[in-house]
CSV table of C-alpha atoms in Angstrom, one decimal:
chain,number,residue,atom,x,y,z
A,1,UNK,CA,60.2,46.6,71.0
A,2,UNK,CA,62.9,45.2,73.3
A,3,UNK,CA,64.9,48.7,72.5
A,4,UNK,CA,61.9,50.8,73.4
A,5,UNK,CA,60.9,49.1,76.4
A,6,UNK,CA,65.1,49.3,78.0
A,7,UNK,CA,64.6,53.5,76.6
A,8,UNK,CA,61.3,53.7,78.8
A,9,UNK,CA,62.9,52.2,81.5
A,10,UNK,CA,66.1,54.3,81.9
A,11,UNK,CA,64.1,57.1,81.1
A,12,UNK,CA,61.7,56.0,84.7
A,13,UNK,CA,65.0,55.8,86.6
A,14,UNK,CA,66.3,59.3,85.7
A,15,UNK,CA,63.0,60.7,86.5
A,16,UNK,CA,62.8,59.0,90.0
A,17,UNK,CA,66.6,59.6,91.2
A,18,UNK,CA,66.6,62.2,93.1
A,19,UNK,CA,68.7,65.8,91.9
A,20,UNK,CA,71.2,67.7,93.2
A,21,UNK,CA,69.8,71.2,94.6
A,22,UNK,CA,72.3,73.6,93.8
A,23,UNK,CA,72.9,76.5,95.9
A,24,UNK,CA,73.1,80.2,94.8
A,25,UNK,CA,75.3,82.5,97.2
A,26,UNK,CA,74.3,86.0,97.1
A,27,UNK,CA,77.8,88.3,97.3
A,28,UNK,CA,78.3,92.1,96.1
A,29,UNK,CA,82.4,92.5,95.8
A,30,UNK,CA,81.5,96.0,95.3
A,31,UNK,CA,80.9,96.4,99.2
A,32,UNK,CA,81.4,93.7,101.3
A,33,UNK,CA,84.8,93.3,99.4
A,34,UNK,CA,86.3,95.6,100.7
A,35,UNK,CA,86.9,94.2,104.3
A,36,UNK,CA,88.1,90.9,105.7
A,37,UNK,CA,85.1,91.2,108.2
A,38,UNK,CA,82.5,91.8,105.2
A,39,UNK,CA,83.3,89.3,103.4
A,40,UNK,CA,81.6,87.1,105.9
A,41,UNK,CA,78.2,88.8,105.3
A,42,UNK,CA,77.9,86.3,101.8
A,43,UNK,CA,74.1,84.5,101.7
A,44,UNK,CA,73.8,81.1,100.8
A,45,UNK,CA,70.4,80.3,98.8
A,46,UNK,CA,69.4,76.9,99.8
A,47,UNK,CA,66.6,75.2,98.1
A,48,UNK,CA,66.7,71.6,99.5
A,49,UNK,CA,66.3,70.8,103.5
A,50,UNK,CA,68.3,71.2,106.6
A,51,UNK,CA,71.9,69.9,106.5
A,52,UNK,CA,75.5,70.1,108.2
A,53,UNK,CA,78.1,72.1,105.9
A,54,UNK,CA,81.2,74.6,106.3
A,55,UNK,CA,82.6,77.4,104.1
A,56,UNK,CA,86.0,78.1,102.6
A,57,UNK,CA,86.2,81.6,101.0
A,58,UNK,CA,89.5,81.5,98.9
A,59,UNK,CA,90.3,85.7,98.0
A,60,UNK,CA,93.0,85.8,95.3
A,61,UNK,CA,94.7,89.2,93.1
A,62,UNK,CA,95.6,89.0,89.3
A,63,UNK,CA,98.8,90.1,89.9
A,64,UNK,CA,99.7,89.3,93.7
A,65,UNK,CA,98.0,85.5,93.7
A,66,UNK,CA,96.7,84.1,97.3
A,67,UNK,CA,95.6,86.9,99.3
A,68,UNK,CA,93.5,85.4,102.3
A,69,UNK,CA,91.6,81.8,102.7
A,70,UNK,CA,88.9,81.2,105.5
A,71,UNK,CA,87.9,78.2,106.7
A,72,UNK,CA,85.0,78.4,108.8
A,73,UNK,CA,83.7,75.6,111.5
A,74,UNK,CA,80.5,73.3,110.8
A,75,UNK,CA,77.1,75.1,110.9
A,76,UNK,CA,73.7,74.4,109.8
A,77,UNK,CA,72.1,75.3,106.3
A,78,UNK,CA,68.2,75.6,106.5
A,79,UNK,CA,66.1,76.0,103.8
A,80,UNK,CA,66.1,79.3,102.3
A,81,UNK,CA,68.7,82.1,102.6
A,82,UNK,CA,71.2,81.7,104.9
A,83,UNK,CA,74.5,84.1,106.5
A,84,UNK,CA,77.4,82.9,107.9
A,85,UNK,CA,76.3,82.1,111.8
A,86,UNK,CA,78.4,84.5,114.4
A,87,UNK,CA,79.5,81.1,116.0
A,88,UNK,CA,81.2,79.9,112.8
A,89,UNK,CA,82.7,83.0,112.0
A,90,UNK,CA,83.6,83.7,115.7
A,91,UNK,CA,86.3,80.4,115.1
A,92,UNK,CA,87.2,80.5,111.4
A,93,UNK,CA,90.8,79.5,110.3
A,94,UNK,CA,92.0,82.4,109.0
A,95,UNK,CA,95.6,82.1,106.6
A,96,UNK,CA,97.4,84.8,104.6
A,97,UNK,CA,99.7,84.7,101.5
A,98,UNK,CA,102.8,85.7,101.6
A,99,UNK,CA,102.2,89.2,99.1
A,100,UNK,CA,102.2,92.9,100.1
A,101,UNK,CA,98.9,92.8,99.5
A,102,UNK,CA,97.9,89.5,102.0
A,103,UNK,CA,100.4,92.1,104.5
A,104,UNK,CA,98.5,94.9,104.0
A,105,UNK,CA,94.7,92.8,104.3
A,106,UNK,CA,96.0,90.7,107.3
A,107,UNK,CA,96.9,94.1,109.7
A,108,UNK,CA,94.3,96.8,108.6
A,109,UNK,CA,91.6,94.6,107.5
A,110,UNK,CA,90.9,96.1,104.5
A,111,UNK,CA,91.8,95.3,100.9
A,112,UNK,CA,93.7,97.8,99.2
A,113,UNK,CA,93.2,98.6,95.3
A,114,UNK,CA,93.2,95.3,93.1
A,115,UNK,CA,92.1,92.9,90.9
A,116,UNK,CA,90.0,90.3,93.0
A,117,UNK,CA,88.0,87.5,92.7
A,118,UNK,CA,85.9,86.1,95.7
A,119,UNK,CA,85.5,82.1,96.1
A,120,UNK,CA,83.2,80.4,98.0
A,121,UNK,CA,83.1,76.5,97.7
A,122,UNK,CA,80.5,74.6,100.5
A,123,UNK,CA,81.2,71.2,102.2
A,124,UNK,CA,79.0,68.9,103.4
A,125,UNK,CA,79.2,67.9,106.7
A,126,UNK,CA,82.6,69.0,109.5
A,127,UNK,CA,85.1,68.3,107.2
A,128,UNK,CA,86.6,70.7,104.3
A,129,UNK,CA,88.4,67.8,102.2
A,130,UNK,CA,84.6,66.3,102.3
A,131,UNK,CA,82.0,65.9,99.3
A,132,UNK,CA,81.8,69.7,97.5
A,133,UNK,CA,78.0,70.8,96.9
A,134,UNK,CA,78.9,73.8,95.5
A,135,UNK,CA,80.8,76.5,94.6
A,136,UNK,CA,80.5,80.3,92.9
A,137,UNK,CA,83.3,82.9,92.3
A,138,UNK,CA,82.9,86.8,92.1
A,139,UNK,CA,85.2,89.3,90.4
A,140,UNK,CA,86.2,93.0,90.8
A,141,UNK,CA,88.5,95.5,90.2
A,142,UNK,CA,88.3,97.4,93.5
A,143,UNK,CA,89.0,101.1,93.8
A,144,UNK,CA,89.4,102.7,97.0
A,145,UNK,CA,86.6,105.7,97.4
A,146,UNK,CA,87.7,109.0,97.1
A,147,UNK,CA,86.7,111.0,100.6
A,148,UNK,CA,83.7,112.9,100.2
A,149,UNK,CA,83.5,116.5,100.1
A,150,UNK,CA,81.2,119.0,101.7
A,151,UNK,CA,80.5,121.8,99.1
A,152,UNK,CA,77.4,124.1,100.7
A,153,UNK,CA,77.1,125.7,103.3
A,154,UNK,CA,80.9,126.2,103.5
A,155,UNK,CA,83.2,125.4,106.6
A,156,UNK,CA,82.8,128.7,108.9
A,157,UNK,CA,80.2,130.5,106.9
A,158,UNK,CA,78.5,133.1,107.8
A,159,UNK,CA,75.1,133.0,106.4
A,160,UNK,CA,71.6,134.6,106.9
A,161,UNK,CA,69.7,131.9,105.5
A,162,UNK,CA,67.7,129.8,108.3
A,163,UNK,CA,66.5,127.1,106.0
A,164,UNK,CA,69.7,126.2,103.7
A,165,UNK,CA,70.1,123.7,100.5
A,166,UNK,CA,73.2,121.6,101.4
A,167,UNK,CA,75.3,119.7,98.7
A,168,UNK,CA,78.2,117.3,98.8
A,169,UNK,CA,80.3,115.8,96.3
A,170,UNK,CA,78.7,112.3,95.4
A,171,UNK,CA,80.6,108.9,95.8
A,172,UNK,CA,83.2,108.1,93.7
A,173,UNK,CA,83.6,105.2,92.1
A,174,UNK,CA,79.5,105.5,92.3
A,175,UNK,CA,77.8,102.3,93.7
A,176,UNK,CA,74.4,101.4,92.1
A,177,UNK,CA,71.5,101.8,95.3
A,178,UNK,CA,73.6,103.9,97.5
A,179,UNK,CA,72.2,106.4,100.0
A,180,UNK,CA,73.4,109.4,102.1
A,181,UNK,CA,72.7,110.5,105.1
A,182,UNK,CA,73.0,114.1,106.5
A,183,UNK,CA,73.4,115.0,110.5
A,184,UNK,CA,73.0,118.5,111.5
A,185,UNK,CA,73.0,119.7,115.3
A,186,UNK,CA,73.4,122.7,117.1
A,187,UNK,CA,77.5,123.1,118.6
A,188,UNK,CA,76.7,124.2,122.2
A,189,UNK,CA,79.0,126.6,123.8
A,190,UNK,CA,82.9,125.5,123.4
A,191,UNK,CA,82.3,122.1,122.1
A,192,UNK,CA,83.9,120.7,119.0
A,193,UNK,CA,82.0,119.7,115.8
A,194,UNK,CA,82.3,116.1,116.7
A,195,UNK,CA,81.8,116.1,120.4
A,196,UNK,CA,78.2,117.8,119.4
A,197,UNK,CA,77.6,115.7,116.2
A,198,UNK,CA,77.9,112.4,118.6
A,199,UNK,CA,76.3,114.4,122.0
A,200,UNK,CA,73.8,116.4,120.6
A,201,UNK,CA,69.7,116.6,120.0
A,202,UNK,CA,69.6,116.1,116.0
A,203,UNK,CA,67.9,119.2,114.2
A,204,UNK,CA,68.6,117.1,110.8
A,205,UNK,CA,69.1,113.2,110.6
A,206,UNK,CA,67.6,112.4,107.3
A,207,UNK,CA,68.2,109.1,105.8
A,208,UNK,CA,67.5,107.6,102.4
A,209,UNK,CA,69.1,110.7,100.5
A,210,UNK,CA,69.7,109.8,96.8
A,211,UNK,CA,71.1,112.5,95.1
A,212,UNK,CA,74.5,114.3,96.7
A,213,UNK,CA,72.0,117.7,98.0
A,214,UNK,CA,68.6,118.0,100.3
A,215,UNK,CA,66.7,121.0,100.9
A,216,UNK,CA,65.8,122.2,103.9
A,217,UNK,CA,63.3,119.2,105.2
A,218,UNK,CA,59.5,121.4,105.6
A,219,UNK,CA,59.0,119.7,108.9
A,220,UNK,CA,61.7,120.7,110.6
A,221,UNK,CA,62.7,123.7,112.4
A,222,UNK,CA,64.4,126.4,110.8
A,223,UNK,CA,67.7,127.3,112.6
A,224,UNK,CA,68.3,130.3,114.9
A,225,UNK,CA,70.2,133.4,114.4
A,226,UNK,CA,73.4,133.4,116.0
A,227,UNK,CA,73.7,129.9,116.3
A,228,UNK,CA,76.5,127.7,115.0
A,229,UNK,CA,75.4,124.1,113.5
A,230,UNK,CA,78.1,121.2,112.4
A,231,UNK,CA,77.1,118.6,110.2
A,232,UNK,CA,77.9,115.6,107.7
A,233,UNK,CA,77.7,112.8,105.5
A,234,UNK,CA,77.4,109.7,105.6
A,235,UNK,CA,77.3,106.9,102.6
A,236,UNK,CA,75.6,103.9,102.9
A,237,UNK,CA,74.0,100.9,100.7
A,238,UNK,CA,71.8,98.3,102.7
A,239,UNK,CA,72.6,99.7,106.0
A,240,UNK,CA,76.5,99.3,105.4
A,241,UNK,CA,78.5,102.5,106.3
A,242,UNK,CA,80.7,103.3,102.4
A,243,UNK,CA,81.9,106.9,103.5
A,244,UNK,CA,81.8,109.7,105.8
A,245,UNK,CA,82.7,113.2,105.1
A,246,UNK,CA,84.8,115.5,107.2
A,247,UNK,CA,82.5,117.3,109.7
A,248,UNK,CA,81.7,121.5,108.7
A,249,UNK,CA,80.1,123.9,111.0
A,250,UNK,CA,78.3,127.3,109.9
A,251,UNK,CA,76.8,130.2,112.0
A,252,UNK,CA,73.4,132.0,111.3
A,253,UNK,CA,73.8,135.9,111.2
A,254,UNK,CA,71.9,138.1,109.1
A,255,UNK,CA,73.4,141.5,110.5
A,256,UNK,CA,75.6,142.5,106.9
A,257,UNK,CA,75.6,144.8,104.5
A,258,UNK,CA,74.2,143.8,101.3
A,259,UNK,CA,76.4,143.2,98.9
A,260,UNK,CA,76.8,145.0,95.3
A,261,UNK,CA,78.2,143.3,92.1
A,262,UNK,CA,81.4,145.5,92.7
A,263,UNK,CA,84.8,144.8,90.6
A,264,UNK,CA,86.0,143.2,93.5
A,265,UNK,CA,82.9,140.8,93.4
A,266,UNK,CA,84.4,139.7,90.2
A,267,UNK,CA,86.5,136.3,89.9
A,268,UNK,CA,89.1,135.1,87.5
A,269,UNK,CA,87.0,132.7,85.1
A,270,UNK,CA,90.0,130.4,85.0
A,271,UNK,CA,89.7,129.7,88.9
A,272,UNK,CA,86.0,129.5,88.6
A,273,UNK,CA,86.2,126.6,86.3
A,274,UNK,CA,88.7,125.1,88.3
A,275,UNK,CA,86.3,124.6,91.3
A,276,UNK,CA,83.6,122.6,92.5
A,277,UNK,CA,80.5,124.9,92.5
A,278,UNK,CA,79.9,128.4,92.4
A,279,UNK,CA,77.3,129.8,94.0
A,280,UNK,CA,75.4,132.1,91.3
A,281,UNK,CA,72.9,134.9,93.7
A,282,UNK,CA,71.1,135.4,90.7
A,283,UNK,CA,73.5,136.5,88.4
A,284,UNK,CA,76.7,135.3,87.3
A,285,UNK,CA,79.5,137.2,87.4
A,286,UNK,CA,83.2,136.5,86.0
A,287,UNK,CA,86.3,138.4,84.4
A,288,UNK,CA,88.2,137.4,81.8
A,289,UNK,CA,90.7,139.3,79.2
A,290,UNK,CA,89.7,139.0,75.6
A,291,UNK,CA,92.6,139.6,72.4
A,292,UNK,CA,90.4,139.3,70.2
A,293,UNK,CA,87.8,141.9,68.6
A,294,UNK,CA,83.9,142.4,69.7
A,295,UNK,CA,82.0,140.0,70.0
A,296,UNK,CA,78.7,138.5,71.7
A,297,UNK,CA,79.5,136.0,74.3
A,298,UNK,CA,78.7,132.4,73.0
A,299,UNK,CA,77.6,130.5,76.1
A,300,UNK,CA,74.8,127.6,76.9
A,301,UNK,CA,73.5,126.3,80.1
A,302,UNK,CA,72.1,123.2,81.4
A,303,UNK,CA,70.2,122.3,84.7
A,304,UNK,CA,72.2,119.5,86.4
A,305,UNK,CA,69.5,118.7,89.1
A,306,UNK,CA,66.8,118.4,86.1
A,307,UNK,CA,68.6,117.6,82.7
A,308,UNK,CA,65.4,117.7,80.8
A,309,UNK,CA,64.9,121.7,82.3
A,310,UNK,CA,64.4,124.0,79.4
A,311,UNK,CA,66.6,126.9,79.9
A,312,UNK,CA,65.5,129.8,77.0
A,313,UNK,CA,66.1,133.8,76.0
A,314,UNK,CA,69.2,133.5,78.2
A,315,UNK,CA,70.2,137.2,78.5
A,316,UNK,CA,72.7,138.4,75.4
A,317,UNK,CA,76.5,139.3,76.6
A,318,UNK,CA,78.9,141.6,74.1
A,319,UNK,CA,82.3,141.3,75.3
A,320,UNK,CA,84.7,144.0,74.2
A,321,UNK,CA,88.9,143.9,73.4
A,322,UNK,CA,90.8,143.7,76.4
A,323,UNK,CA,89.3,143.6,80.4
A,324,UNK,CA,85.9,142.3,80.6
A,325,UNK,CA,84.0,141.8,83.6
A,326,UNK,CA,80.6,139.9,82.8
A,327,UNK,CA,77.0,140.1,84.5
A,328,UNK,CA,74.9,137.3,83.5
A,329,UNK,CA,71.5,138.2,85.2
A,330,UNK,CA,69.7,134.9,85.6
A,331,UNK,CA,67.1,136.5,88.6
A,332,UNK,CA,63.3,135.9,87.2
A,333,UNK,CA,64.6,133.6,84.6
A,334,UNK,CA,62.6,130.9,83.5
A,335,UNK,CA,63.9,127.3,84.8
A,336,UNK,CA,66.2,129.1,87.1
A,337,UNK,CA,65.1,127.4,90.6
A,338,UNK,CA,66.9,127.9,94.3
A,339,UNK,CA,69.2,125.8,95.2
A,340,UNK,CA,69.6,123.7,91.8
A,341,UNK,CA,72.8,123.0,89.9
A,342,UNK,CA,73.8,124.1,86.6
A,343,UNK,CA,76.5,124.2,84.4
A,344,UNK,CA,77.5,127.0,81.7
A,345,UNK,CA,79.4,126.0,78.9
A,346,UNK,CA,81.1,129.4,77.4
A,347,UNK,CA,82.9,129.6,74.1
A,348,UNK,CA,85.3,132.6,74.1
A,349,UNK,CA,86.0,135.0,71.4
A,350,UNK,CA,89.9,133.0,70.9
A,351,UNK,CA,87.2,129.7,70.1
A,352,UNK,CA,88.8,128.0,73.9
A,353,UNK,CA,86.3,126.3,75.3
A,354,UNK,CA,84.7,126.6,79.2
A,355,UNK,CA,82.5,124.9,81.6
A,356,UNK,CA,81.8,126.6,85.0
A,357,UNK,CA,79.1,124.4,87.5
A,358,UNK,CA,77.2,126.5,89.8
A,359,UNK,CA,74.1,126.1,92.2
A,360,UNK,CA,71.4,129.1,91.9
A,361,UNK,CA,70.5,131.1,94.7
A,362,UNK,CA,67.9,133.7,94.7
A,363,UNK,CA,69.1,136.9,95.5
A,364,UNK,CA,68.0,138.1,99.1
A,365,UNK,CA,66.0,141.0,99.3
């Protein structure tokens, strides 16, 4: 009885003593990482009251060891989710390490490719050597982005299409929840593309892109012949500029001959497949030189933009011995839609193996 009644009691006093709210910081190394000045922008989850405390972010590399530690001055932590208050990071104690690396961060700002984990440990009260409430680390390998590429409309193009599809190359590495932006003005007279992209009336400012294309927004107005128009990309996730592409211009003119599938029309399919996109205008045309006997042309294709597309009774292609200069007439094709990507996997008579991407286009009348 004596035993149960000392259990009961201890059991009371864990109940009533009070516990220790932990706090959850909110961090994504995958984009504020990549700056000394991001690295700031961690949230701090607070579930118990208002109190004093200060911040030590300690940034380390496998290989290279200390890269940067912060120590920020005294602020307040309310209830709920908290940043990093201007004031405190305004007069943080900022020290380096003595690697490339910590060179490298301390004079661009930016942390170059590496292994990293991200520490944050919170003090109570003004003092960092003071009682730790808690602490969370973060790690990731961070590569630099590659620079995004414009694909269509092409730098300096002439075209005589007043509402066109424009694609870019997506971001690389990809980042899960990011968005692009496209700009598109009209270059005025002898301005330069980015003297009218930062000057100029916006025909196209569309936000909240999710795929690397957009079609010609219906609501706005379609471009004017014998204007020139500059325009780019921009990549962002929660309102944080990524990436920006280089800036391209194209003109509007629909004076030109049209254009027949002559021999001269026909490219090399070994420098086809080693581009970006080829723009099919409703056929797809290629040359290649063949060893081997007669045969019919194996070849499959599959819509990138839709993946679950069916693409059937693709036309037939015999290729003979020798020079061969292929039509593939995809125009009134089933699944074939303007302005989508695709990408054609062909198996040549010699068994090689190739795979040319291309964005369909209907052929102008």
């Amino acid at each position: 009885m004596k035993g149960y009644r000392i259990l009961l009691t201890g059991l009371l006093l864990c109940a009533l003593m009070p516990l220790k709210a932990q706090i959850t910081f909110a961090f994504m190394p995958e984009i504020q990482g990549r700056t000394l000045e991001n690295i700031y922008k961690v949230r701090m989850g607070n579930p118990a009251g208002r109190q004093t405390v200060n911040l030590v972010i300690n940034v380390t590399e496998a290989k290279s060891g200390a890269v940067v530690t912060i120590r920020t001055n005294a602020f307040e932590l309310m209830p709920g989710m908290n940043t990093v208050p201007p004031g405190a990071v305004y007069n943080s104690g900022v020290s380096f390490g003595a690697s490339k690396i910590a060179t490298v961060v301390k004079q661009s700002g930016f942390f170059p490719e590496g292994d990293y984990d991200y520490c944050f440990q919170l003090y109570e009260g003004n003092n960092h050597n003071s009682t730790l409430l808690d602490e969370q680390c973060f790690s990731y390998n961070l590569q630099p982005f590659s620079a995004m590429q414009l694909i269509q409309p092409y730098d300096a193009e002439k075209l005589c299409d007043k509402r066109p599809t424009f694609s870019w190359q997506p971001l690389i590495p990809a980042v899960n929840g990011v968005m692009y932006r496209l700009l598109l003005v009209e270059v005025k007279g002898d301005q330069q593309r980015a003297e009218a992209l930062r000057m100029n009336l916006a025909i196209i400012n569309q936000r909240q892109i999710p795929m690397p294309m957009l079609l010609y927004p219906s609501l706005a107005n379609e471009l004017v012949e014998g204007k020139k128009y500059a325009w780019q990309v921009s990549a962002y996730k929660n309102d944080l500029l990524l990436a920006e592409s280089e800036m391209w211009d194209f003109t509007v003119e629909c004076e030109k001959a049209p254009v027949d599938p002559t021999p001269e029309a026909f490219r090399n399919l070994e420098d086809l497949t080693k581009g970006n996109f080829y723009i099919a205008r409703g056929q797809v045309l290629f040359a290649f030189n063949n060893t081997y006997a007669e045969a019919d042309l194996k070849y499959s294709i599959q819509c990138l933009t839709k993946p679950d597309q069916q693409l059937k009774k693709l036309p037939k292609v015999k290729v003979a011995r020798g020079q061969n200069q292929v039509v593939i007439d995809l125009s009134g094709k089933s699944g074939f839609v303007d302005g989508y990507f695709y990408i054609m996997d062909v198996k040549l008579p010699s068994g090689e193996q190739k795979q040319l991407r291309f964005i369909y286009k209907q052929p102008e009348e």
